[in-house]
Amino acid sequence: GKQWDVVVLDPPKLCPSAKFLKPALRKYEKLNTMAMSLVARGGILMTCSCSGAVTRSDKFMIMLNNAAARAGRDVKILRVSGASDCHMTSLRYPEGNYLTVITLM
């Protein structure tokens, strides 16, 4: 199939609360496996999660590793980030730190 040099995967919120973490991670893994298959060798995948429960679980990287294995890819992390500097979060409201953006090659 057709492959691309750059793929951006920015799905809607898949995990409304920690109660839904396991099924959400399965969905993220399936989506990321498909996205990795669409990236040409040497290309870039920017993958995102706007689900706070996923961000705070620290399981997003594990899921990406599983997706890479399923896609037969050896991916490298280029950058891990979140919201831009203009999207400040309060120490009193850690739930505001919900955006995860990981750029892979």
mmCIF file of C-alpha atoms in Angstrom:
data_model
loop_
_atom_site.group_PDB
_atom_site.id
_atom_site.type_symbol
_atom_site.label_atom_id
_atom_site.label_comp_id
_atom_site.label_asym_id
_atom_site.label_seq_id
_atom_site.Cartn_x
_atom_site.Cartn_y
_atom_site.Cartn_z
ATOM 1 C CA GLY A 1 0.000 0.000 0.000
ATOM 2 C CA LYS A 2 0.802 3.652 -0.170
ATOM 3 C CA GLN A 3 3.208 5.057 2.409
ATOM 4 C CA TRP A 4 3.924 8.605 3.513
ATOM 5 C CA ASP A 5 7.011 10.473 4.739
ATOM 6 C CA VAL A 6 5.031 12.112 7.562
ATOM 7 C CA VAL A 7 1.957 10.773 9.355
ATOM 8 C CA VAL A 8 0.145 12.632 12.151
ATOM 9 C CA LEU A 9 -2.109 10.536 14.377
ATOM 10 C CA ASP A 10 -4.286 12.738 16.588
ATOM 11 C CA PRO A 11 -7.352 10.706 17.601
ATOM 12 C CA PRO A 12 -10.173 12.064 19.761
ATOM 13 C CA LYS A 13 -10.196 11.394 23.496
ATOM 14 C CA LEU A 14 -10.334 7.597 23.748
ATOM 15 C CA CYS A 15 -10.133 7.299 27.521
ATOM 16 C CA PRO A 16 -12.656 9.415 29.436
ATOM 17 C CA SER A 17 -11.389 8.114 32.800
ATOM 18 C CA ALA A 18 -8.919 5.640 34.310
ATOM 19 C CA LYS A 19 -11.727 3.071 34.378
ATOM 20 C CA PHE A 20 -11.446 2.818 30.573
ATOM 21 C CA LEU A 21 -7.629 2.682 30.413
ATOM 22 C CA LYS A 22 -7.221 -0.929 29.216
ATOM 23 C CA PRO A 23 -9.685 -0.738 26.295
ATOM 24 C CA ALA A 24 -8.376 2.707 25.364
ATOM 25 C CA LEU A 25 -4.773 1.444 25.238
ATOM 26 C CA ARG A 26 -5.905 -1.396 22.961
ATOM 27 C CA LYS A 27 -7.490 1.177 20.625
ATOM 28 C CA TYR A 28 -4.371 3.361 20.715
ATOM 29 C CA GLU A 29 -2.211 0.323 19.952
ATOM 30 C CA LYS A 30 -4.345 -0.661 16.967
ATOM 31 C CA LEU A 31 -4.343 2.900 15.606
ATOM 32 C CA ASN A 32 -0.590 3.313 16.102
ATOM 33 C CA THR A 33 0.163 -0.055 14.503
ATOM 34 C CA MET A 34 -1.796 1.031 11.428
ATOM 35 C CA ALA A 35 -0.155 4.476 11.427
ATOM 36 C CA MET A 36 3.346 2.980 11.663
ATOM 37 C CA SER A 37 2.549 0.781 8.681
ATOM 38 C CA LEU A 38 1.702 3.926 6.699
ATOM 39 C CA VAL A 39 5.036 5.629 7.440
ATOM 40 C CA ALA A 40 7.739 5.140 4.803
ATOM 41 C CA ARG A 41 11.100 3.856 6.078
ATOM 42 C CA GLY A 42 12.973 6.835 7.527
ATOM 43 C CA GLY A 43 9.704 8.763 7.815
ATOM 44 C CA ILE A 44 8.157 10.513 10.794
ATOM 45 C CA LEU A 45 5.135 9.602 12.918
ATOM 46 C CA MET A 46 3.722 12.203 15.276
ATOM 47 C CA THR A 47 1.277 10.451 17.588
ATOM 48 C CA CYS A 48 -0.879 12.139 20.189
ATOM 49 C CA SER A 49 -3.149 11.430 23.120
ATOM 50 C CA CYS A 50 -5.479 13.967 24.679
ATOM 51 C CA SER A 51 -6.659 11.511 27.338
ATOM 52 C CA GLY A 52 -5.364 12.538 30.755
ATOM 53 C CA ALA A 53 -5.770 9.042 32.165
ATOM 54 C CA VAL A 54 -3.401 7.728 29.472
ATOM 55 C CA THR A 55 -0.850 10.510 29.992
ATOM 56 C CA ARG A 56 -0.773 10.015 33.762
ATOM 57 C CA SER A 57 -0.579 6.204 33.479
ATOM 58 C CA ASP A 58 2.886 6.218 31.840
ATOM 59 C CA LYS A 59 1.681 3.349 29.635
ATOM 60 C CA PHE A 60 1.693 5.281 26.359
ATOM 61 C CA MET A 61 5.350 4.430 25.627
ATOM 62 C CA ILE A 62 4.776 0.758 26.410
ATOM 63 C CA MET A 63 1.809 0.780 24.041
ATOM 64 C CA LEU A 64 3.952 2.409 21.323
ATOM 65 C CA ASN A 65 6.612 -0.272 21.759
ATOM 66 C CA ASN A 66 3.940 -2.963 21.355
ATOM 67 C CA ALA A 67 2.532 -1.215 18.279
ATOM 68 C CA ALA A 68 6.005 -0.995 16.736
ATOM 69 C CA ALA A 69 6.539 -4.719 17.292
ATOM 70 C CA ARG A 70 3.170 -5.501 15.691
ATOM 71 C CA ALA A 71 4.026 -3.254 12.729
ATOM 72 C CA GLY A 72 7.495 -4.828 12.392
ATOM 73 C CA ARG A 73 9.187 -1.481 12.997
ATOM 74 C CA ASP A 74 12.191 -0.420 15.045
ATOM 75 C CA VAL A 75 11.209 3.133 15.945
ATOM 76 C CA LYS A 76 13.275 5.837 17.590
ATOM 77 C CA ILE A 77 11.911 8.627 19.782
ATOM 78 C CA LEU A 78 12.745 12.029 18.351
ATOM 79 C CA ARG A 79 10.737 14.130 20.787
ATOM 80 C CA VAL A 80 8.302 13.831 23.671
ATOM 81 C CA SER A 81 6.185 16.888 24.357
ATOM 82 C CA GLY A 82 2.771 18.092 25.340
ATOM 83 C CA ALA A 83 0.851 21.302 25.031
ATOM 84 C CA SER A 84 2.677 24.466 23.993
ATOM 85 C CA ASP A 85 3.999 26.950 26.530
ATOM 86 C CA CYS A 86 0.881 29.103 26.161
ATOM 87 C CA HIS A 87 -1.205 26.211 27.572
ATOM 88 C CA MET A 88 -0.055 26.480 31.180
ATOM 89 C CA THR A 89 -1.283 24.068 33.829
ATOM 90 C CA SER A 90 -1.708 24.708 37.518
ATOM 91 C CA LEU A 91 0.086 22.600 40.118
ATOM 92 C CA ARG A 92 -3.311 22.423 41.812
ATOM 93 C CA TYR A 93 -4.886 20.898 38.690
ATOM 94 C CA PRO A 94 -2.595 18.139 37.347
ATOM 95 C CA GLU A 95 -5.488 16.865 35.196
ATOM 96 C CA GLY A 96 -4.836 19.890 32.993
ATOM 97 C CA ASN A 97 -1.635 18.215 31.815
ATOM 98 C CA TYR A 98 -3.440 15.799 29.512
ATOM 99 C CA LEU A 99 -1.808 16.203 26.120
ATOM 100 C CA THR A 100 0.940 13.814 25.031
ATOM 101 C CA VAL A 101 2.732 14.288 21.707
ATOM 102 C CA ILE A 102 5.452 11.820 20.708
ATOM 103 C CA THR A 103 7.421 12.152 17.497
ATOM 104 C CA LEU A 104 8.956 8.925 16.201
ATOM 105 C CA MET A 105 11.239 7.982 13.331
#
